[in-house]
mmCIF file with all atom_site columns, C-alpha atoms in Angstrom:
data_model
loop_
_atom_site.group_PDB
_atom_site.id
_atom_site.type_symbol
_atom_site.label_atom_id
_atom_site.label_alt_id
_atom_site.label_comp_id
_atom_site.label_asym_id
_atom_site.label_entity_id
_atom_site.label_seq_id
_atom_site.pdbx_PDB_ins_code
_atom_site.Cartn_x
_atom_site.Cartn_y
_atom_site.Cartn_z
_atom_site.occupancy
_atom_site.B_iso_or_equiv
_atom_site.pdbx_formal_charge
_atom_site.auth_seq_id
_atom_site.auth_comp_id
_atom_site.auth_asym_id
_atom_site.auth_atom_id
_atom_site.pdbx_PDB_model_num
ATOM 1   C CA . MET A 1 1   ? 67.908 85.934  -15.364 1.00 86.00 ? 1   MET A CA 1
ATOM 2   C CA . ASN A 1 2   ? 66.959 89.548  -16.027 1.00 93.00 ? 2   ASN A CA 1
ATOM 3   C CA . LYS A 1 3   ? 65.953 90.673  -19.482 1.00 96.00 ? 3   LYS A CA 1
ATOM 4   C CA . ALA A 1 4   ? 64.973 94.093  -20.760 1.00 97.00 ? 4   ALA A CA 1
ATOM 5   C CA . THR A 1 5   ? 61.774 94.982  -22.553 1.00 98.00 ? 5   THR A CA 1
ATOM 6   C CA . ILE A 1 6   ? 61.001 98.174  -24.407 1.00 98.00 ? 6   ILE A CA 1
ATOM 7   C CA . SER A 1 7   ? 57.416 99.301  -24.899 1.00 98.00 ? 7   SER A CA 1
ATOM 8   C CA . SER A 1 8   ? 56.942 102.385 -27.035 1.00 97.00 ? 8   SER A CA 1
ATOM 9   C CA . ASP A 1 9   ? 54.286 104.247 -28.938 1.00 95.00 ? 9   ASP A CA 1
ATOM 10  C CA . ILE A 1 10  ? 54.354 107.141 -31.367 1.00 94.00 ? 10  ILE A CA 1
ATOM 11  C CA . VAL A 1 11  ? 53.269 110.466 -29.887 1.00 92.00 ? 11  VAL A CA 1
ATOM 12  C CA . SER A 1 12  ? 50.080 111.811 -31.488 1.00 87.00 ? 12  SER A CA 1
ATOM 13  C CA . SER A 1 13  ? 50.167 109.269 -34.324 1.00 88.00 ? 13  SER A CA 1
ATOM 14  C CA . THR A 1 14  ? 46.438 109.829 -34.957 1.00 86.00 ? 14  THR A CA 1
ATOM 15  C CA . SER A 1 15  ? 47.217 113.410 -36.019 1.00 85.00 ? 15  SER A CA 1
ATOM 16  C CA . LEU A 1 16  ? 49.114 112.083 -39.060 1.00 88.00 ? 16  LEU A CA 1
ATOM 17  C CA . ASN A 1 17  ? 47.255 111.566 -42.321 1.00 87.00 ? 17  ASN A CA 1
ATOM 18  C CA . VAL A 1 18  ? 47.073 108.192 -44.072 1.00 90.00 ? 18  VAL A CA 1
ATOM 19  C CA . GLU A 1 19  ? 50.120 108.817 -46.266 1.00 89.00 ? 19  GLU A CA 1
ATOM 20  C CA . GLN A 1 20  ? 52.217 109.986 -43.314 1.00 89.00 ? 20  GLN A CA 1
ATOM 21  C CA . ARG A 1 21  ? 51.210 106.963 -41.230 1.00 92.00 ? 21  ARG A CA 1
ATOM 22  C CA . LEU A 1 22  ? 52.138 104.596 -44.050 1.00 92.00 ? 22  LEU A CA 1
ATOM 23  C CA . ILE A 1 23  ? 55.559 106.232 -44.293 1.00 91.00 ? 23  ILE A CA 1
ATOM 24  C CA . LEU A 1 24  ? 55.948 105.969 -40.524 1.00 94.00 ? 24  LEU A CA 1
ATOM 25  C CA . GLU A 1 25  ? 55.003 102.276 -40.491 1.00 95.00 ? 25  GLU A CA 1
ATOM 26  C CA . ARG A 1 26  ? 57.434 101.493 -43.301 1.00 95.00 ? 26  ARG A CA 1
ATOM 27  C CA . GLU A 1 27  ? 60.247 103.292 -41.489 1.00 96.00 ? 27  GLU A CA 1
ATOM 28  C CA . LEU A 1 28  ? 59.542 101.538 -38.179 1.00 97.00 ? 28  LEU A CA 1
ATOM 29  C CA . VAL A 1 29  ? 59.725 98.163  -39.917 1.00 97.00 ? 29  VAL A CA 1
ATOM 30  C CA . LYS A 1 30  ? 63.084 99.257  -41.328 1.00 97.00 ? 30  LYS A CA 1
ATOM 31  C CA . LEU A 1 31  ? 64.246 100.249 -37.817 1.00 97.00 ? 31  LEU A CA 1
ATOM 32  C CA . LEU A 1 32  ? 63.382 96.840  -36.371 1.00 97.00 ? 32  LEU A CA 1
ATOM 33  C CA . ARG A 1 33  ? 65.294 95.192  -39.208 1.00 97.00 ? 33  ARG A CA 1
ATOM 34  C CA . ILE A 1 34  ? 68.346 97.346  -38.448 1.00 97.00 ? 34  ILE A CA 1
ATOM 35  C CA . LEU A 1 35  ? 68.199 96.456  -34.758 1.00 97.00 ? 35  LEU A CA 1
ATOM 36  C CA . LYS A 1 36  ? 67.870 92.754  -35.542 1.00 96.00 ? 36  LYS A CA 1
ATOM 37  C CA . GLN A 1 37  ? 70.849 92.901  -37.900 1.00 96.00 ? 37  GLN A CA 1
ATOM 38  C CA . ASN A 1 38  ? 73.008 94.741  -35.378 1.00 96.00 ? 38  ASN A CA 1
ATOM 39  C CA . LEU A 1 39  ? 72.059 92.791  -32.263 1.00 95.00 ? 39  LEU A CA 1
ATOM 40  C CA . GLY A 1 40  ? 71.297 89.361  -33.718 1.00 94.00 ? 40  GLY A CA 1
ATOM 41  C CA . SER A 1 41  ? 68.024 87.476  -33.836 1.00 89.00 ? 41  SER A CA 1
ATOM 42  C CA . LYS A 1 42  ? 68.890 85.431  -30.732 1.00 90.00 ? 42  LYS A CA 1
ATOM 43  C CA . ALA A 1 43  ? 69.626 88.503  -28.596 1.00 94.00 ? 43  ALA A CA 1
ATOM 44  C CA . PHE A 1 44  ? 66.836 90.753  -29.928 1.00 96.00 ? 44  PHE A CA 1
ATOM 45  C CA . PHE A 1 45  ? 63.155 90.387  -30.626 1.00 96.00 ? 45  PHE A CA 1
ATOM 46  C CA . GLY A 1 46  ? 61.056 93.278  -31.871 1.00 96.00 ? 46  GLY A CA 1
ATOM 47  C CA . ARG A 1 47  ? 57.615 93.701  -33.314 1.00 96.00 ? 47  ARG A CA 1
ATOM 48  C CA . LEU A 1 48  ? 55.399 96.485  -34.593 1.00 97.00 ? 48  LEU A CA 1
ATOM 49  C CA . ILE A 1 49  ? 51.781 96.512  -33.448 1.00 95.00 ? 49  ILE A CA 1
ATOM 50  C CA . LYS A 1 50  ? 49.057 98.457  -35.288 1.00 92.00 ? 50  LYS A CA 1
ATOM 51  C CA . GLY A 1 51  ? 51.659 100.539 -37.088 1.00 91.00 ? 51  GLY A CA 1
ATOM 52  C CA . ASP A 1 52  ? 52.587 102.804 -34.183 1.00 94.00 ? 52  ASP A CA 1
ATOM 53  C CA . TYR A 1 53  ? 53.476 100.627 -31.167 1.00 96.00 ? 53  TYR A CA 1
ATOM 54  C CA . ILE A 1 54  ? 56.794 98.812  -30.762 1.00 97.00 ? 54  ILE A CA 1
ATOM 55  C CA . GLU A 1 55  ? 57.652 96.032  -28.322 1.00 97.00 ? 55  GLU A CA 1
ATOM 56  C CA . CYS A 1 56  ? 61.195 94.730  -27.962 1.00 97.00 ? 56  CYS A CA 1
ATOM 57  C CA . VAL A 1 57  ? 62.914 92.119  -25.818 1.00 97.00 ? 57  VAL A CA 1
ATOM 58  C CA . LEU A 1 58  ? 66.661 92.276  -25.183 1.00 97.00 ? 58  LEU A CA 1
ATOM 59  C CA . ASP A 1 59  ? 68.489 89.258  -23.873 1.00 95.00 ? 59  ASP A CA 1
ATOM 60  C CA . ASN A 1 60  ? 71.159 91.594  -22.457 1.00 96.00 ? 60  ASN A CA 1
ATOM 61  C CA . PRO A 1 61  ? 69.598 94.344  -20.293 1.00 97.00 ? 61  PRO A CA 1
ATOM 62  C CA . LYS A 1 62  ? 72.827 96.374  -20.481 1.00 97.00 ? 62  LYS A CA 1
ATOM 63  C CA . LEU A 1 63  ? 71.819 97.346  -24.021 1.00 97.00 ? 63  LEU A CA 1
ATOM 64  C CA . ALA A 1 64  ? 68.402 98.698  -23.017 1.00 98.00 ? 64  ALA A CA 1
ATOM 65  C CA . LEU A 1 65  ? 69.247 102.393 -22.864 1.00 98.00 ? 65  LEU A CA 1
ATOM 66  C CA . ARG A 1 66  ? 71.284 102.293 -26.069 1.00 98.00 ? 66  ARG A CA 1
ATOM 67  C CA . VAL A 1 67  ? 68.434 100.604 -27.952 1.00 98.00 ? 67  VAL A CA 1
ATOM 68  C CA . ALA A 1 68  ? 65.838 102.956 -26.446 1.00 98.00 ? 68  ALA A CA 1
ATOM 69  C CA . LEU A 1 69  ? 67.853 105.954 -27.652 1.00 98.00 ? 69  LEU A CA 1
ATOM 70  C CA . ILE A 1 70  ? 68.386 104.367 -31.066 1.00 98.00 ? 70  ILE A CA 1
ATOM 71  C CA . ILE A 1 71  ? 64.602 104.133 -31.383 1.00 98.00 ? 71  ILE A CA 1
ATOM 72  C CA . LYS A 1 72  ? 64.119 107.670 -30.041 1.00 98.00 ? 72  LYS A CA 1
ATOM 73  C CA . SER A 1 73  ? 66.720 109.257 -32.336 1.00 98.00 ? 73  SER A CA 1
ATOM 74  C CA . PHE A 1 74  ? 65.496 107.305 -35.381 1.00 97.00 ? 74  PHE A CA 1
ATOM 75  C CA . VAL A 1 75  ? 61.913 108.521 -34.986 1.00 96.00 ? 75  VAL A CA 1
ATOM 76  C CA . LYS A 1 76  ? 63.065 112.100 -34.297 1.00 95.00 ? 76  LYS A CA 1
ATOM 77  C CA . SER A 1 77  ? 65.183 111.992 -37.465 1.00 95.00 ? 77  SER A CA 1
ATOM 78  C CA . LEU A 1 78  ? 62.347 110.937 -39.778 1.00 93.00 ? 78  LEU A CA 1
ATOM 79  C CA . ASN A 1 79  ? 61.729 113.400 -42.570 1.00 86.00 ? 79  ASN A CA 1
ATOM 80  C CA . ILE A 1 80  ? 57.931 113.280 -42.505 1.00 82.00 ? 80  ILE A CA 1
ATOM 81  C CA . GLN A 1 81  ? 56.627 116.567 -43.861 1.00 73.00 ? 81  GLN A CA 1
ATOM 82  C CA . VAL A 1 82  ? 54.010 118.119 -41.579 1.00 68.00 ? 82  VAL A CA 1
ATOM 83  C CA . ASN A 1 83  ? 52.632 121.586 -40.966 1.00 64.00 ? 83  ASN A CA 1
ATOM 84  C CA . LYS A 1 84  ? 53.506 122.163 -37.315 1.00 57.00 ? 84  LYS A CA 1
ATOM 85  C CA . LYS A 1 85  ? 51.626 125.466 -37.102 1.00 60.00 ? 85  LYS A CA 1
ATOM 86  C CA . THR A 1 86  ? 48.171 124.070 -37.784 1.00 60.00 ? 86  THR A CA 1
ATOM 87  C CA . ASN A 1 87  ? 47.971 121.332 -35.184 1.00 69.00 ? 87  ASN A CA 1
ATOM 88  C CA . LYS A 1 88  ? 49.243 121.176 -31.595 1.00 72.00 ? 88  LYS A CA 1
ATOM 89  C CA . LYS A 1 89  ? 49.387 117.378 -31.728 1.00 75.00 ? 89  LYS A CA 1
ATOM 90  C CA . ILE A 1 90  ? 51.615 117.562 -34.802 1.00 80.00 ? 90  ILE A CA 1
ATOM 91  C CA . GLN A 1 91  ? 53.927 119.820 -32.794 1.00 82.00 ? 91  GLN A CA 1
ATOM 92  C CA . ASP A 1 92  ? 54.062 117.136 -30.090 1.00 85.00 ? 92  ASP A CA 1
ATOM 93  C CA . PHE A 1 93  ? 54.944 114.489 -32.678 1.00 88.00 ? 93  PHE A CA 1
ATOM 94  C CA . LYS A 1 94  ? 57.788 116.579 -34.101 1.00 86.00 ? 94  LYS A CA 1
ATOM 95  C CA . GLU A 1 95  ? 59.130 117.500 -30.663 1.00 87.00 ? 95  GLU A CA 1
ATOM 96  C CA . TYR A 1 96  ? 58.870 114.166 -28.849 1.00 91.00 ? 96  TYR A CA 1
ATOM 97  C CA . GLY A 1 97  ? 58.490 111.570 -31.594 1.00 92.00 ? 97  GLY A CA 1
ATOM 98  C CA . ILE A 1 98  ? 57.906 108.514 -29.457 1.00 95.00 ? 98  ILE A CA 1
ATOM 99  C CA . ARG A 1 99  ? 57.249 107.512 -25.859 1.00 96.00 ? 99  ARG A CA 1
ATOM 100 C CA . ILE A 1 100 ? 59.571 104.794 -24.595 1.00 97.00 ? 100 ILE A CA 1
ATOM 101 C CA . ALA A 1 101 ? 59.465 102.742 -21.403 1.00 98.00 ? 101 ALA A CA 1
ATOM 102 C CA . VAL A 1 102 ? 62.270 100.357 -20.466 1.00 98.00 ? 102 VAL A CA 1
ATOM 103 C CA . GLY A 1 103 ? 61.484 97.493  -18.097 1.00 98.00 ? 103 GLY A CA 1
ATOM 104 C CA . VAL A 1 104 ? 64.108 95.240  -16.544 1.00 97.00 ? 104 VAL A CA 1
ATOM 105 C CA . GLY A 1 105 ? 63.147 92.009  -14.832 1.00 96.00 ? 105 GLY A CA 1
ATOM 106 C CA . GLU A 1 106 ? 62.444 88.354  -15.479 1.00 95.00 ? 106 GLU A CA 1
ATOM 107 C CA . LEU A 1 107 ? 60.318 86.988  -18.314 1.00 95.00 ? 107 LEU A CA 1
ATOM 108 C CA . SER A 1 108 ? 58.313 83.821  -17.753 1.00 93.00 ? 108 SER A CA 1
ATOM 109 C CA . ILE A 1 109 ? 57.386 83.402  -21.425 1.00 91.00 ? 109 ILE A CA 1
ATOM 110 C CA . LEU A 1 110 ? 59.051 84.549  -24.639 1.00 91.00 ? 110 LEU A CA 1
ATOM 111 C CA . ASN A 1 111 ? 57.656 82.746  -27.657 1.00 92.00 ? 111 ASN A CA 1
ATOM 112 C CA . LYS A 1 112 ? 58.931 84.633  -30.696 1.00 89.00 ? 112 LYS A CA 1
ATOM 113 C CA . LYS A 1 113 ? 57.053 82.524  -33.240 1.00 87.00 ? 113 LYS A CA 1
ATOM 114 C CA . LYS A 1 114 ? 53.700 83.060  -31.552 1.00 89.00 ? 114 LYS A CA 1
ATOM 115 C CA . GLY A 1 115 ? 54.556 86.577  -30.390 1.00 87.00 ? 115 GLY A CA 1
ATOM 116 C CA . ILE A 1 116 ? 53.883 85.836  -26.735 1.00 91.00 ? 116 ILE A CA 1
ATOM 117 C CA . ILE A 1 117 ? 55.722 87.882  -24.114 1.00 95.00 ? 117 ILE A CA 1
ATOM 118 C CA . ASP A 1 118 ? 54.879 87.555  -20.432 1.00 94.00 ? 118 ASP A CA 1
ATOM 119 C CA . GLY A 1 119 ? 56.588 88.341  -17.161 1.00 95.00 ? 119 GLY A CA 1
ATOM 120 C CA . GLU A 1 120 ? 57.750 91.133  -14.893 1.00 96.00 ? 120 GLU A CA 1
ATOM 121 C CA . ALA A 1 121 ? 59.775 93.090  -17.453 1.00 97.00 ? 121 ALA A CA 1
ATOM 122 C CA . ILE A 1 122 ? 57.023 93.468  -20.069 1.00 97.00 ? 122 ILE A CA 1
ATOM 123 C CA . TYR A 1 123 ? 54.489 94.179  -17.317 1.00 97.00 ? 123 TYR A CA 1
ATOM 124 C CA . LEU A 1 124 ? 56.666 97.026  -16.020 1.00 97.00 ? 124 LEU A CA 1
ATOM 125 C CA . SER A 1 125 ? 57.318 98.652  -19.398 1.00 97.00 ? 125 SER A CA 1
ATOM 126 C CA . GLY A 1 126 ? 53.754 98.159  -20.623 1.00 96.00 ? 126 GLY A CA 1
ATOM 127 C CA . ARG A 1 127 ? 52.235 99.639  -17.480 1.00 96.00 ? 127 ARG A CA 1
ATOM 128 C CA . ALA A 1 128 ? 54.609 102.612 -17.694 1.00 95.00 ? 128 ALA A CA 1
ATOM 129 C CA . ILE A 1 129 ? 53.520 103.340 -21.261 1.00 94.00 ? 129 ILE A CA 1
ATOM 130 C CA . ASN A 1 130 ? 49.869 103.175 -20.233 1.00 92.00 ? 130 ASN A CA 1
ATOM 131 C CA . GLU A 1 131 ? 50.555 105.649 -17.414 1.00 89.00 ? 131 GLU A CA 1
ATOM 132 C CA . MET A 1 132 ? 52.376 107.991 -19.787 1.00 87.00 ? 132 MET A CA 1
ATOM 133 C CA . THR A 1 133 ? 49.560 108.016 -22.350 1.00 80.00 ? 133 THR A CA 1
ATOM 134 C CA . SER A 1 134 ? 46.611 108.276 -19.943 1.00 68.00 ? 134 SER A CA 1
ATOM 135 C CA . SER A 1 135 ? 47.868 110.613 -17.208 1.00 54.00 ? 135 SER A CA 1
ATOM 136 C CA . ASP A 1 136 ? 46.805 113.918 -18.775 1.00 51.00 ? 136 ASP A CA 1
ATOM 137 C CA . LYS A 1 137 ? 46.851 115.884 -22.008 1.00 61.00 ? 137 LYS A CA 1
ATOM 138 C CA . LYS A 1 138 ? 50.164 117.566 -21.279 1.00 68.00 ? 138 LYS A CA 1
ATOM 139 C CA . ILE A 1 139 ? 53.169 115.499 -22.281 1.00 75.00 ? 139 ILE A CA 1
ATOM 140 C CA . ARG A 1 140 ? 55.645 115.232 -19.428 1.00 78.00 ? 140 ARG A CA 1
ATOM 141 C CA . ASP A 1 141 ? 57.804 112.117 -19.736 1.00 89.00 ? 141 ASP A CA 1
ATOM 142 C CA . THR A 1 142 ? 58.605 110.233 -22.937 1.00 95.00 ? 142 THR A CA 1
ATOM 143 C CA . LEU A 1 143 ? 61.564 108.194 -21.695 1.00 97.00 ? 143 LEU A CA 1
ATOM 144 C CA . VAL A 1 144 ? 61.249 106.213 -18.464 1.00 97.00 ? 144 VAL A CA 1
ATOM 145 C CA . PHE A 1 145 ? 62.869 103.297 -16.645 1.00 98.00 ? 145 PHE A CA 1
ATOM 146 C CA . ARG A 1 146 ? 61.152 100.684 -14.478 1.00 97.00 ? 146 ARG A CA 1
ATOM 147 C CA . SER A 1 147 ? 62.485 97.680  -12.556 1.00 97.00 ? 147 SER A CA 1
ATOM 148 C CA . GLY A 1 148 ? 61.800 95.764  -9.371  1.00 94.00 ? 148 GLY A CA 1
ATOM 149 C CA . ARG A 1 149 ? 65.009 97.067  -7.808  1.00 95.00 ? 149 ARG A CA 1
ATOM 150 C CA . GLU A 1 150 ? 64.640 100.404 -6.042  1.00 96.00 ? 150 GLU A CA 1
ATOM 151 C CA . ASN A 1 151 ? 68.369 101.211 -6.245  1.00 95.00 ? 151 ASN A CA 1
ATOM 152 C CA . TRP A 1 152 ? 68.191 100.954 -10.036 1.00 96.00 ? 152 TRP A CA 1
ATOM 153 C CA . ASN A 1 153 ? 65.027 103.060 -10.171 1.00 97.00 ? 153 ASN A CA 1
ATOM 154 C CA . ASP A 1 154 ? 66.644 105.713 -7.971  1.00 96.00 ? 154 ASP A CA 1
ATOM 155 C CA . ALA A 1 155 ? 69.820 105.768 -10.078 1.00 95.00 ? 155 ALA A CA 1
ATOM 156 C CA . PHE A 1 156 ? 68.307 105.668 -13.567 1.00 97.00 ? 156 PHE A CA 1
ATOM 157 C CA . THR A 1 157 ? 65.074 107.681 -13.267 1.00 96.00 ? 157 THR A CA 1
ATOM 158 C CA . PRO A 1 158 ? 66.838 111.075 -13.197 1.00 96.00 ? 158 PRO A CA 1
ATOM 159 C CA . LEU A 1 159 ? 69.258 109.921 -15.918 1.00 97.00 ? 159 LEU A CA 1
ATOM 160 C CA . PHE A 1 160 ? 66.388 109.011 -18.234 1.00 97.00 ? 160 PHE A CA 1
ATOM 161 C CA . SER A 1 161 ? 64.616 112.294 -17.434 1.00 96.00 ? 161 SER A CA 1
ATOM 162 C CA . LEU A 1 162 ? 67.671 114.353 -18.363 1.00 96.00 ? 162 LEU A CA 1
ATOM 163 C CA . LEU A 1 163 ? 68.103 112.451 -21.615 1.00 97.00 ? 163 LEU A CA 1
ATOM 164 C CA . ASP A 1 164 ? 64.412 112.969 -22.332 1.00 96.00 ? 164 ASP A CA 1
ATOM 165 C CA . VAL A 1 165 ? 64.834 116.745 -22.101 1.00 95.00 ? 165 VAL A CA 1
ATOM 166 C CA . LEU A 1 166 ? 67.971 116.654 -24.255 1.00 95.00 ? 166 LEU A CA 1
ATOM 167 C CA . PHE A 1 167 ? 66.276 114.645 -27.016 1.00 96.00 ? 167 PHE A CA 1
ATOM 168 C CA . ALA A 1 168 ? 63.177 116.868 -26.985 1.00 93.00 ? 168 ALA A CA 1
ATOM 169 C CA . GLU A 1 169 ? 65.458 119.799 -27.838 1.00 93.00 ? 169 GLU A CA 1
ATOM 170 C CA . SER A 1 170 ? 67.352 117.995 -30.606 1.00 95.00 ? 170 SER A CA 1
ATOM 171 C CA . THR A 1 171 ? 66.819 118.794 -34.269 1.00 94.00 ? 171 THR A CA 1
ATOM 172 C CA . ARG A 1 172 ? 66.137 116.246 -36.992 1.00 93.00 ? 172 ARG A CA 1
ATOM 173 C CA . ALA A 1 173 ? 69.718 116.511 -38.290 1.00 95.00 ? 173 ALA A CA 1
ATOM 174 C CA . GLN A 1 174 ? 71.199 116.135 -34.814 1.00 96.00 ? 174 GLN A CA 1
ATOM 175 C CA . SER A 1 175 ? 68.987 113.118 -34.075 1.00 97.00 ? 175 SER A CA 1
ATOM 176 C CA . GLU A 1 176 ? 70.086 111.452 -37.291 1.00 97.00 ? 176 GLU A CA 1
ATOM 177 C CA . ILE A 1 177 ? 73.737 111.725 -36.278 1.00 97.00 ? 177 ILE A CA 1
ATOM 178 C CA . VAL A 1 178 ? 73.032 110.435 -32.759 1.00 98.00 ? 178 VAL A CA 1
ATOM 179 C CA . PHE A 1 179 ? 71.249 107.452 -34.325 1.00 98.00 ? 179 PHE A CA 1
ATOM 180 C CA . TYR A 1 180 ? 74.323 106.451 -36.301 1.00 97.00 ? 180 TYR A CA 1
ATOM 181 C CA . LYS A 1 181 ? 76.691 107.120 -33.416 1.00 98.00 ? 181 LYS A CA 1
ATOM 182 C CA . LEU A 1 182 ? 74.649 104.836 -31.172 1.00 98.00 ? 182 LEU A CA 1
ATOM 183 C CA . LEU A 1 183 ? 75.160 102.185 -33.849 1.00 97.00 ? 183 LEU A CA 1
ATOM 184 C CA . ASP A 1 184 ? 78.919 102.737 -33.362 1.00 96.00 ? 184 ASP A CA 1
ATOM 185 C CA . LYS A 1 185 ? 79.469 104.493 -36.686 1.00 96.00 ? 185 LYS A CA 1
ATOM 186 C CA . SER A 1 186 ? 82.454 106.858 -36.812 1.00 96.00 ? 186 SER A CA 1
ATOM 187 C CA . GLU A 1 187 ? 82.032 110.478 -37.906 1.00 95.00 ? 187 GLU A CA 1
ATOM 188 C CA . LYS A 1 188 ? 83.830 109.607 -41.142 1.00 96.00 ? 188 LYS A CA 1
ATOM 189 C CA . GLU A 1 189 ? 81.371 106.780 -41.819 1.00 97.00 ? 189 GLU A CA 1
ATOM 190 C CA . ILE A 1 190 ? 78.409 109.023 -40.959 1.00 97.00 ? 190 ILE A CA 1
ATOM 191 C CA . SER A 1 191 ? 79.663 111.763 -43.284 1.00 96.00 ? 191 SER A CA 1
ATOM 192 C CA . GLU A 1 192 ? 79.810 109.210 -46.108 1.00 96.00 ? 192 GLU A CA 1
ATOM 193 C CA . ILE A 1 193 ? 76.329 107.843 -45.335 1.00 96.00 ? 193 ILE A CA 1
ATOM 194 C CA . LEU A 1 194 ? 74.708 111.291 -45.108 1.00 95.00 ? 194 LEU A CA 1
ATOM 195 C CA . LYS A 1 195 ? 76.904 112.877 -47.788 1.00 95.00 ? 195 LYS A CA 1
ATOM 196 C CA . LYS A 1 196 ? 77.835 115.741 -45.478 1.00 95.00 ? 196 LYS A CA 1
ATOM 197 C CA . SER A 1 197 ? 81.238 117.043 -44.463 1.00 95.00 ? 197 SER A CA 1
ATOM 198 C CA . GLN A 1 198 ? 82.883 115.564 -41.406 1.00 95.00 ? 198 GLN A CA 1
ATOM 199 C CA . SER A 1 199 ? 83.048 119.032 -39.850 1.00 95.00 ? 199 SER A CA 1
ATOM 200 C CA . THR A 1 200 ? 79.246 119.352 -40.189 1.00 96.00 ? 200 THR A CA 1
ATOM 201 C CA . ILE A 1 201 ? 78.800 115.971 -38.521 1.00 96.00 ? 201 ILE A CA 1
ATOM 202 C CA . ASN A 1 202 ? 81.098 117.070 -35.712 1.00 96.00 ? 202 ASN A CA 1
ATOM 203 C CA . GLN A 1 203 ? 79.249 120.386 -35.244 1.00 96.00 ? 203 GLN A CA 1
ATOM 204 C CA . HIS A 1 204 ? 75.861 118.661 -34.969 1.00 96.00 ? 204 HIS A CA 1
ATOM 205 C CA . SER A 1 205 ? 77.343 116.052 -32.643 1.00 96.00 ? 205 SER A CA 1
ATOM 206 C CA . THR A 1 206 ? 78.713 118.743 -30.335 1.00 96.00 ? 206 THR A CA 1
ATOM 207 C CA . ALA A 1 207 ? 75.508 120.801 -30.440 1.00 95.00 ? 207 ALA A CA 1
ATOM 208 C CA . VAL A 1 208 ? 73.295 117.864 -29.439 1.00 96.00 ? 208 VAL A CA 1
ATOM 209 C CA . GLY A 1 209 ? 75.565 116.962 -26.529 1.00 96.00 ? 209 GLY A CA 1
ATOM 210 C CA . TRP A 1 210 ? 76.771 113.610 -27.835 1.00 97.00 ? 210 TRP A CA 1
ATOM 211 C CA . TYR A 1 211 ? 79.529 113.505 -25.225 1.00 96.00 ? 211 TYR A CA 1
ATOM 212 C CA . ALA A 1 212 ? 76.895 113.499 -22.450 1.00 96.00 ? 212 ALA A CA 1
ATOM 213 C CA . VAL A 1 213 ? 74.718 110.927 -24.261 1.00 97.00 ? 213 VAL A CA 1
ATOM 214 C CA . ASP A 1 214 ? 77.690 108.606 -24.718 1.00 97.00 ? 214 ASP A CA 1
ATOM 215 C CA . ARG A 1 215 ? 78.683 108.897 -21.052 1.00 97.00 ? 215 ARG A CA 1
ATOM 216 C CA . ALA A 1 216 ? 75.110 108.239 -19.920 1.00 98.00 ? 216 ALA A CA 1
ATOM 217 C CA . VAL A 1 217 ? 74.846 105.098 -22.057 1.00 98.00 ? 217 VAL A CA 1
ATOM 218 C CA . LYS A 1 218 ? 78.195 103.779 -20.835 1.00 97.00 ? 218 LYS A CA 1
ATOM 219 C CA . TYR A 1 219 ? 77.254 104.521 -17.202 1.00 97.00 ? 219 TYR A CA 1
ATOM 220 C CA . PHE A 1 220 ? 74.026 102.557 -17.614 1.00 97.00 ? 220 PHE A CA 1
ATOM 221 C CA . GLU A 1 221 ? 75.868 99.650  -19.251 1.00 96.00 ? 221 GLU A CA 1
ATOM 222 C CA . ASN A 1 222 ? 78.386 99.543  -16.396 1.00 95.00 ? 222 ASN A CA 1
ATOM 223 C CA . GLN A 1 223 ? 75.750 99.634  -13.647 1.00 94.00 ? 223 GLN A CA 1
ATOM 224 C CA . ILE A 1 224 ? 73.112 97.238  -14.905 1.00 91.00 ? 224 ILE A CA 1
ATOM 225 C CA . ASN A 1 225 ? 73.450 93.467  -14.654 1.00 76.00 ? 225 ASN A CA 1
#
């Protein structure tokens, strides 16, 4: 049975100072707790490695894109104060946030207690992350899909690329709203959480292209099995 894995690492995390990295690590732990609460401990396994690398396993591969975008929007929405003008790598962190690779395939081993993950899916996502971080100094892709089925790769690679561009252009406020919408919060609920007017939530939602994000996620969920 197919499962989905997500391998992801923070863009230019070494450019952050000690205080910023501690804040980032604390927030990523919070994110994994949110995902576990929303998806259930039986359906979701996630872990943080060395403070800036996340690995997740999803029992239901249909949820892979939604979870990947939840992670992406959460990191983009973090209010970590940095001086973007003094460091190009800091600019990359603020623009891209995190690299994410989704792998869909079988897993031969998933031992949550011992933290052992092995099989096609984790191999695919892990290799993709390695390719993304070692290819060259210029950041190109930060959201990719890999599977052993060419029809899926052909269908989802351009979809992921388009979403990657959209998220790179999103602001912190827009990303925060997308994060909550991906968790199925209504605009009324989001306005109460963020203490902003519902019209402001709606404006940010429209500006970031939520309608397109929602359609992309639903398309992926309908096509994958």
